[in-house]
XYZ file of C-alpha atoms in Angstrom:
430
model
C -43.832 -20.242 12.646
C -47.346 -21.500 12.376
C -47.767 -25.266 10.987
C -49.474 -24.146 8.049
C -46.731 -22.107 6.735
C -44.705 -25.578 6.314
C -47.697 -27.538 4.281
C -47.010 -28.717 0.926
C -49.262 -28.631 -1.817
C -50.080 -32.094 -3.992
C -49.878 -31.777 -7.392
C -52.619 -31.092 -9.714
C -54.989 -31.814 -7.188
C -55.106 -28.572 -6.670
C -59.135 -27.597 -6.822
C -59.859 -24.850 -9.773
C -61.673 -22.339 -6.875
C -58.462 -21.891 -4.640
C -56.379 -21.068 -7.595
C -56.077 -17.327 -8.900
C -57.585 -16.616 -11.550
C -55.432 -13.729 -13.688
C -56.257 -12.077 -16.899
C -54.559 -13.652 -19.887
C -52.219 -11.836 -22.189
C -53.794 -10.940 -25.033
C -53.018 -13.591 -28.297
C -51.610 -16.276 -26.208
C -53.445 -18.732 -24.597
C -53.749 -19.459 -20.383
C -52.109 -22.214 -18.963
C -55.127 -23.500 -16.053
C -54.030 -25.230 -13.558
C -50.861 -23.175 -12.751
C -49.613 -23.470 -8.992
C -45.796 -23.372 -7.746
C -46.928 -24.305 -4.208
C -48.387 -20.889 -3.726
C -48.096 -19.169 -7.038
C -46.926 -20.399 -10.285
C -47.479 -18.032 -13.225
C -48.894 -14.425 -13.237
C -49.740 -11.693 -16.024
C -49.991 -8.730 -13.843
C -47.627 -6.653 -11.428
C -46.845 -9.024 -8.376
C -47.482 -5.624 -5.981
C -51.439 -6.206 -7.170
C -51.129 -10.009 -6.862
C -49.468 -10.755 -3.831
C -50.047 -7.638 -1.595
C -48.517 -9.597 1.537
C -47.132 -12.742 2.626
C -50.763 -13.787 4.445
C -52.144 -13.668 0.960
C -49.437 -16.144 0.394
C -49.870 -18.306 3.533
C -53.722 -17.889 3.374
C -53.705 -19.469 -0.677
C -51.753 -22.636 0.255
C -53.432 -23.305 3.591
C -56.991 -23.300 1.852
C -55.793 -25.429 -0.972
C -53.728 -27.760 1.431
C -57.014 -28.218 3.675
C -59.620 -29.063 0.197
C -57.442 -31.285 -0.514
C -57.154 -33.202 2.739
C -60.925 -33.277 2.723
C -61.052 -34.483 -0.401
C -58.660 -37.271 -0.696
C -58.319 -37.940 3.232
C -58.556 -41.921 2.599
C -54.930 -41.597 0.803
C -53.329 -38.207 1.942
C -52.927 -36.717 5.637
C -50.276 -34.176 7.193
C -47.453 -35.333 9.243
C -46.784 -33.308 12.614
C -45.295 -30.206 10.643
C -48.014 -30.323 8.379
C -46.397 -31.910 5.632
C -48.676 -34.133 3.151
C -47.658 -37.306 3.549
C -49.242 -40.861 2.433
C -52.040 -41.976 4.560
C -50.612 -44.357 7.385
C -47.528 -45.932 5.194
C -43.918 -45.692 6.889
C -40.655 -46.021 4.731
C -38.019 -48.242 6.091
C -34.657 -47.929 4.741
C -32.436 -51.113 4.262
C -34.087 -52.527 7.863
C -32.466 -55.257 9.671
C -34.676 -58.530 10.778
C -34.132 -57.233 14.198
C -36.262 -53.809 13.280
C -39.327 -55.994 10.721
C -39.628 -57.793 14.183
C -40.002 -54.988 15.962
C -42.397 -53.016 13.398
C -44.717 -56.403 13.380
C -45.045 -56.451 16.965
C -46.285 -52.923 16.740
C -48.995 -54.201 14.682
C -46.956 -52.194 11.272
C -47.881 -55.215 7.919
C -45.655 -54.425 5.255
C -47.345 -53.450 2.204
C -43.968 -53.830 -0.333
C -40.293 -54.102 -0.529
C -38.186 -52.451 -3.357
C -34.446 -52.466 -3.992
C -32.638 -50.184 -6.186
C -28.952 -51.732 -6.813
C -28.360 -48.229 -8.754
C -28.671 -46.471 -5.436
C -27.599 -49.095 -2.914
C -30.747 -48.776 -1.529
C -33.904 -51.083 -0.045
C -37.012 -49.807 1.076
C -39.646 -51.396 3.284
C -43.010 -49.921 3.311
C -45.305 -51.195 6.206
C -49.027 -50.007 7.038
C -50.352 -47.996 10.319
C -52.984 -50.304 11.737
C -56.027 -48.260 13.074
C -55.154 -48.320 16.342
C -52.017 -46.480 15.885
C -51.555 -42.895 14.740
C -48.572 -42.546 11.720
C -46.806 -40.398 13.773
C -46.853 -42.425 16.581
C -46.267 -45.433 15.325
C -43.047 -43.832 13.685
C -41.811 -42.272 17.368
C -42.719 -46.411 18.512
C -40.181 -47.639 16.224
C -37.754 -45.331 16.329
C -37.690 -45.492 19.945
C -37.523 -49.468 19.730
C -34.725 -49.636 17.102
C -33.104 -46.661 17.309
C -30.349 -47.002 14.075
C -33.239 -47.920 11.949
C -33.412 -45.021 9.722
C -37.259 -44.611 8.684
C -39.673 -41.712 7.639
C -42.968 -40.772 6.179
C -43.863 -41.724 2.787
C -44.031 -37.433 1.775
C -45.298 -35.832 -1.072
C -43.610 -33.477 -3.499
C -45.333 -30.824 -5.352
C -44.771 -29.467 -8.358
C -42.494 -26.333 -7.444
C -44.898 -24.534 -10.784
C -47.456 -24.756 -12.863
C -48.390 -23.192 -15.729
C -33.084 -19.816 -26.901
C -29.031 -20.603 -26.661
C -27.915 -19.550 -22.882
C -24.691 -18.284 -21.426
C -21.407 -19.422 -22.462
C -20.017 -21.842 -21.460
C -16.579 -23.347 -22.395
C -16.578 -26.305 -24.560
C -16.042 -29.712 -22.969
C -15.433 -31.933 -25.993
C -19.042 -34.015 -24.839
C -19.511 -37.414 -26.317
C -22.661 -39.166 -26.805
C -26.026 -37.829 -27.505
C -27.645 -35.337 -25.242
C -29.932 -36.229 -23.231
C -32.131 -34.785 -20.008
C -33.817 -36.589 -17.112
C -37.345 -34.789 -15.993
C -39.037 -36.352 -12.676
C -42.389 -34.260 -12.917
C -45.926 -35.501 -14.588
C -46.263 -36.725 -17.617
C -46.004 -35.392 -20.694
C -48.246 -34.876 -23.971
C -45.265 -35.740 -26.246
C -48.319 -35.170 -29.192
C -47.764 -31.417 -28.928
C -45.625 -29.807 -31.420
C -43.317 -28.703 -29.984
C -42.218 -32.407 -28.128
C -43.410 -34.938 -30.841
C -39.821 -34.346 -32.173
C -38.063 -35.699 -29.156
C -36.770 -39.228 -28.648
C -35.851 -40.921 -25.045
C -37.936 -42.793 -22.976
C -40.676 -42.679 -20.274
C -41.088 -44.041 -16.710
C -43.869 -44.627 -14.551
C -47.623 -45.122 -14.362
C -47.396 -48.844 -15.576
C -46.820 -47.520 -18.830
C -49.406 -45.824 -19.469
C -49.275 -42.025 -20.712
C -50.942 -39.407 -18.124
C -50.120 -36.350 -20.051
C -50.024 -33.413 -17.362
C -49.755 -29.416 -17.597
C -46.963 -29.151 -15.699
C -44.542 -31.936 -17.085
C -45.779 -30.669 -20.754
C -44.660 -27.171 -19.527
C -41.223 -28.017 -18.182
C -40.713 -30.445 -20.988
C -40.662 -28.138 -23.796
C -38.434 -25.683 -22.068
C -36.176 -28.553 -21.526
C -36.571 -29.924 -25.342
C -38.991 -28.154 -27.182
C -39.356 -26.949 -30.709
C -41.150 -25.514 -33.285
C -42.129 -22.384 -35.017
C -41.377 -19.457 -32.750
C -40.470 -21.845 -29.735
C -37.313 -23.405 -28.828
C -36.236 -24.729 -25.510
C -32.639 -25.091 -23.787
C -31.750 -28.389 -25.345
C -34.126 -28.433 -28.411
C -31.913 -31.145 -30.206
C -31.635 -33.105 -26.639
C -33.361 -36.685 -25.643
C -35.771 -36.578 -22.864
C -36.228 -39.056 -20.581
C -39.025 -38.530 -18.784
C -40.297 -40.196 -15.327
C -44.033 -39.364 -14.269
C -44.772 -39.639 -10.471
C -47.897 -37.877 -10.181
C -49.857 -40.071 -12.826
C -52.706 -37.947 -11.378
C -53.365 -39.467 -8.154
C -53.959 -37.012 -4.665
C -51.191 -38.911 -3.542
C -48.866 -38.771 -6.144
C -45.150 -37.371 -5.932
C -44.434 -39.285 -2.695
C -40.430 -39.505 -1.410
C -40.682 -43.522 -3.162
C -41.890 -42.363 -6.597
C -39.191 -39.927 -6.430
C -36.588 -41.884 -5.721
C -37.767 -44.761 -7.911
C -37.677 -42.445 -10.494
C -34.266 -41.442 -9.858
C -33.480 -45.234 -9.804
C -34.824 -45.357 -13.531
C -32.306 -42.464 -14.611
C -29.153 -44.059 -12.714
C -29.995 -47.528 -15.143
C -30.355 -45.215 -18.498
C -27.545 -42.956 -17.223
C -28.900 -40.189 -17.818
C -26.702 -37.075 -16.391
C -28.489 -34.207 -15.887
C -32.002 -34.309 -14.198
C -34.477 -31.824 -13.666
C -36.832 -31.833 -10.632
C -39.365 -28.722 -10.407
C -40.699 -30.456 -6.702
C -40.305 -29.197 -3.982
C -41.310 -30.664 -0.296
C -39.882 -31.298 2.943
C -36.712 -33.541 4.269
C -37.107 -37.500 3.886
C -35.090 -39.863 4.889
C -35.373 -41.611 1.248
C -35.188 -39.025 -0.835
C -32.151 -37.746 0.355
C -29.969 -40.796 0.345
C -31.474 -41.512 -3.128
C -29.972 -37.557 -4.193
C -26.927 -38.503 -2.468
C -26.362 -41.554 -4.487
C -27.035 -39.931 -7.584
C -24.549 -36.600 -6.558
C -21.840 -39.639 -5.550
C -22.356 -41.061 -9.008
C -21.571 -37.633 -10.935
C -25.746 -36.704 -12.100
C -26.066 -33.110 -12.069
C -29.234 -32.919 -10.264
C -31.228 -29.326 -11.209
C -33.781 -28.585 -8.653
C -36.497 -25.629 -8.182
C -36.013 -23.785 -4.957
C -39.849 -23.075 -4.500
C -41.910 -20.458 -4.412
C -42.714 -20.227 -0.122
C -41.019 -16.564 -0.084
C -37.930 -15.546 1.696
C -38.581 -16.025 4.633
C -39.947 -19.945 4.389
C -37.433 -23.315 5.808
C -35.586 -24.179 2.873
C -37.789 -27.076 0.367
C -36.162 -30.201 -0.900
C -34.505 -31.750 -3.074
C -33.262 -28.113 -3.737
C -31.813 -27.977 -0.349
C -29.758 -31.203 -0.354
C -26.008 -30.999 -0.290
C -24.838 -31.333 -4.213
C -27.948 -30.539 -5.731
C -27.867 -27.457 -8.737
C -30.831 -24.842 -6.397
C -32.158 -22.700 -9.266
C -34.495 -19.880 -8.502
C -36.012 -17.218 -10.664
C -36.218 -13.799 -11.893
C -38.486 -11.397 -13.945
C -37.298 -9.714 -17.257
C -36.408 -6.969 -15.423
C -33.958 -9.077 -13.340
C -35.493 -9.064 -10.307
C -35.987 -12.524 -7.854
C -39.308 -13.071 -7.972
C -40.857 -12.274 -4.484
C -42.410 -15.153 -3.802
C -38.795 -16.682 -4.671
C -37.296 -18.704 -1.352
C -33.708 -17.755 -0.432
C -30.772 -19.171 1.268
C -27.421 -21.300 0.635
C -29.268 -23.631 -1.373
C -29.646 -21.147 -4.207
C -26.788 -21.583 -7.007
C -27.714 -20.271 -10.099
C -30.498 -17.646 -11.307
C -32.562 -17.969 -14.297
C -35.800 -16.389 -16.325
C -39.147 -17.459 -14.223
C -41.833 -14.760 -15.009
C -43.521 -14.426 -17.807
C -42.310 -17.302 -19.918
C -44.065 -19.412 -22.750
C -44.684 -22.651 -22.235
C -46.244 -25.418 -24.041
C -49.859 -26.308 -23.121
C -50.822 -30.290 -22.937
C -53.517 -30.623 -25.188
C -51.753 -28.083 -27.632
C -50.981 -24.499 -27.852
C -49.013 -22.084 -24.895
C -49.341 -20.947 -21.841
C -47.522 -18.232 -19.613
C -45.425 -19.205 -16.637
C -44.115 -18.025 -13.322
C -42.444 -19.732 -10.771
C -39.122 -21.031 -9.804
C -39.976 -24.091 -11.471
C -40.011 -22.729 -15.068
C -36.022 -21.175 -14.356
C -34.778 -24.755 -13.347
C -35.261 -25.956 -16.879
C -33.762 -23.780 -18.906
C -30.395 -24.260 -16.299
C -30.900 -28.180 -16.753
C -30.752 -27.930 -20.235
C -27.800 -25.713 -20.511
C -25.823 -28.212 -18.281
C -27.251 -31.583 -20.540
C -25.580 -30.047 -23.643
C -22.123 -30.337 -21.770
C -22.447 -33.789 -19.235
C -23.469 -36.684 -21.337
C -22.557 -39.509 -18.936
C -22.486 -39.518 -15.061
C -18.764 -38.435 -14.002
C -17.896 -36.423 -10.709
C -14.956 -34.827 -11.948
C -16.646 -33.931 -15.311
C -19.835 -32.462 -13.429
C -18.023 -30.274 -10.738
C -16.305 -29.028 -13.980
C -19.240 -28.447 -16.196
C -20.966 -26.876 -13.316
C -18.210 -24.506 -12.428
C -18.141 -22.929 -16.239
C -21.567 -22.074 -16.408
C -21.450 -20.653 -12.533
C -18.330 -18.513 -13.822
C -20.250 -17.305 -16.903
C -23.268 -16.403 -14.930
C -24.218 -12.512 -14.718
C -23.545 -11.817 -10.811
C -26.613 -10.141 -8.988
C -27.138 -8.647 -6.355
C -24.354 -8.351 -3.645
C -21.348 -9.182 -5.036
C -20.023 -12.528 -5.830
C -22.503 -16.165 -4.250
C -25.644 -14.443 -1.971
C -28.819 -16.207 -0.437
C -30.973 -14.227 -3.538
C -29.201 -15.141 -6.516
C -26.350 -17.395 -5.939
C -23.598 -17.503 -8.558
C -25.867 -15.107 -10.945
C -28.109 -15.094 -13.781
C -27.534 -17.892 -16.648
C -30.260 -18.265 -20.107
C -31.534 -15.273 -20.151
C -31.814 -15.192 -24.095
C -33.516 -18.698 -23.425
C -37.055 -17.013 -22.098
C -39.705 -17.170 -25.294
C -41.531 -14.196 -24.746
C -45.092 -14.558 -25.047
C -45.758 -11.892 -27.678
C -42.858 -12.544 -30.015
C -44.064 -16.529 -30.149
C -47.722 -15.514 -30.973
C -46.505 -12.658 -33.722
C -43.872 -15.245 -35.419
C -46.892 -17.971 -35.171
C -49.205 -16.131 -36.817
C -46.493 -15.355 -40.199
């Protein structure tokens, strides 16, 4: 496989030329800006759009490469081609023995963070010029080799721009509520200025984002027309883009995650997708230990692509998506990570800034599965989350080959949660 089949796109950096530019449905308004690391939302026939997998490979690799030139002071590629942090390395809980050795390689550290909630600490040091990042990680490893330490990656929005399945009751206590790690979100628009919870991130400040707004209201959003899977539901919401080219690293991630373990919140949504980190995967495995019903995106790399994280980590809820006809979206990746199915073509979303958008991409299904499990888990439990989980996998409607497959997993779940475009615009304009 070539390298730049595994690069990542960074989040709303994404440069207006290299994205498609699609006619708009008649009535309803675009949503710009749409990516799901190749393509996030469409409004014609995918056979026109994405006529072969270079087309796919071709997009990403242009938009990967303006954005290196563009932001090269804070982003590079790691030796798969990953975007990663510009010369930062993330030590995990290092001993004195292994700061020694990073100093003497000439590493400074830049910060230390420790998240009690996780039983984590991190370490972040900085490459000195004379080293590459890569090869000052293969000098410390190679000088302590326990320490467990990785790039500082970045995670890209896995898309850009209602009651579901049944599901037994579980007698739930306490208020609903939903975790997002995405962007930020324009709680102004109507559909969100009704929901309560809390934010996270960007020293407090609001960076309202497309793509956060988007997932958002199909988490929690009302009004006329629009409702999504928990409309009644708190969201707490953790922004770790804040619109920087190097937003979405492995630490914001994780910090984030930190945030929802202290405001126990049980079900989180994460519509990012990137490669394997050290960090972020003990930071999903704490959370998993915990009972959090972690809801990821599977990405949209196609079928044949190395599975994307967090989706791919052992207890996390893989979602990918389908059209209304049923059908995985091509672009769709596939494997064991894939649990549950749900609507991911042409789906309303809210627009930040006001009005709505259309959507595509596996990162518009993992929503409307999040919110569907938030209505049943109100507190972190194991036992309760391996339960809630299993009713909605039983009530799913199985796909393809018979019983769990790479394609589908356990089968299709809210597919009376997808607002179709045309039906929101006609009841909006009564």
């Amino acid at each position: 496989m070539k390298p730049l089949l595994a690069l990542t796109l960074a989040a709303l950096a994404v440069p207006a030329q290299a994205q498609l530019r699609l006619p708009q449905l008649p009535g309803v308004s675009r949503l710009p800006g749409v990516v799901d690391r190749v393509v996030d939302r469409v409004v014609q026939p995918l056979p026109e759009l994405l006529s072969s997998a270079t087309q796919l490979v071709d997009l990403r690799a242009t938009t990967v490469r303006d954005l290196l030139q563009r932001h090269s002071d804070v982003v590079e590629a790691d030796p798969r081609g990953e975007l990663m942090r510009r010369r930062e390395l993330v030590l995990l809980s290092p001993s004195a023995a292994a700061l020694a050795a990073a100093a003497a390689l000439g590493l400074v550290k830049l910060r230390e963070e420790a998240w009690p909630e996780l039983e984590l600490r991190e370490v972040v040091l900085s490459v000195p010029a004379s080293l590459g990042t890569a090869e000052a990680l293969d000098k410390l490893r190679a000088a302590q080799p326990d320490l467990q330490a990785d790039f500082n990656h970045l995670y890209s929005r896995s898309g850009e721009l209602a009651p579901g399945a049944a599901v037994a009751p579980a007698k739930p206590r306490g208020p609903v509520r939903v975790g997002l790690i995405d962007g930020g979100v324009d709680r102004r628009h109507t559909a969100l200025r009704h929901a309560a919870g809390g934010s996270f991130g960007c020293a407090g400040s609001v960076v309202a984002s497309e793509h956060g707004t988007a997932i958002a209201s199909l988490l929690v959003g009302r009004d006329r027309g629009f409702a999504g899977a928990s409309p009644k539901a708190e969201l707490f919401a953790a922004d770790v883009y804040c619109d920087k080219p190097d937003g979405g690293s492995a630490e914001e991630v994780v910090r984030a995650l930190a945030w929802m373990a202290r405001e126990r919140v049980a079900v989180i949504n994460l519509s990012l997708v990137g490669p394997p980190n050290r960090l972020l995967e003990q930071g999903v495995a704490a959370l998993v230990k915990r009972g959090h019903l972690l809801v990821a995106a599977v990405g949209n790399d196609g079928p044949a692509a190395p599975p994307l994280f967090p989706a791919s980590y052992a207890g996390v809820v893989g979602v990918t998506g389908v059209n209304p006809s049923r059908r995985v979206l091509p672009e769709a990746a596939q494997g064991p990570q894939v649990l549950l199915t749900a609507p991911g073509a042409d789906v309303a979303v809210a627009r930040s800034g006001g009005g709505y958008g259309i959507a595509r991409g596996t990162s518009f299904a993992a929503p409307l599965v999040a919110g569907l499990l938030a209505a049943e888990l109100r507190e972190p439990d194991p036992a309760a989350a391996a339960a809630v989980l299993e009713r909605l996998a039983a009530a799913a409607i199985d796909l393809g080959a018979p019983g769990r497959d790479p394609v589908y997993g356990r089968g299709l779940v809210a597919e009376d949660l997808r607002v179709v475009p045309e039906q929101l615009q006609a009841r909006q304009a009564r």
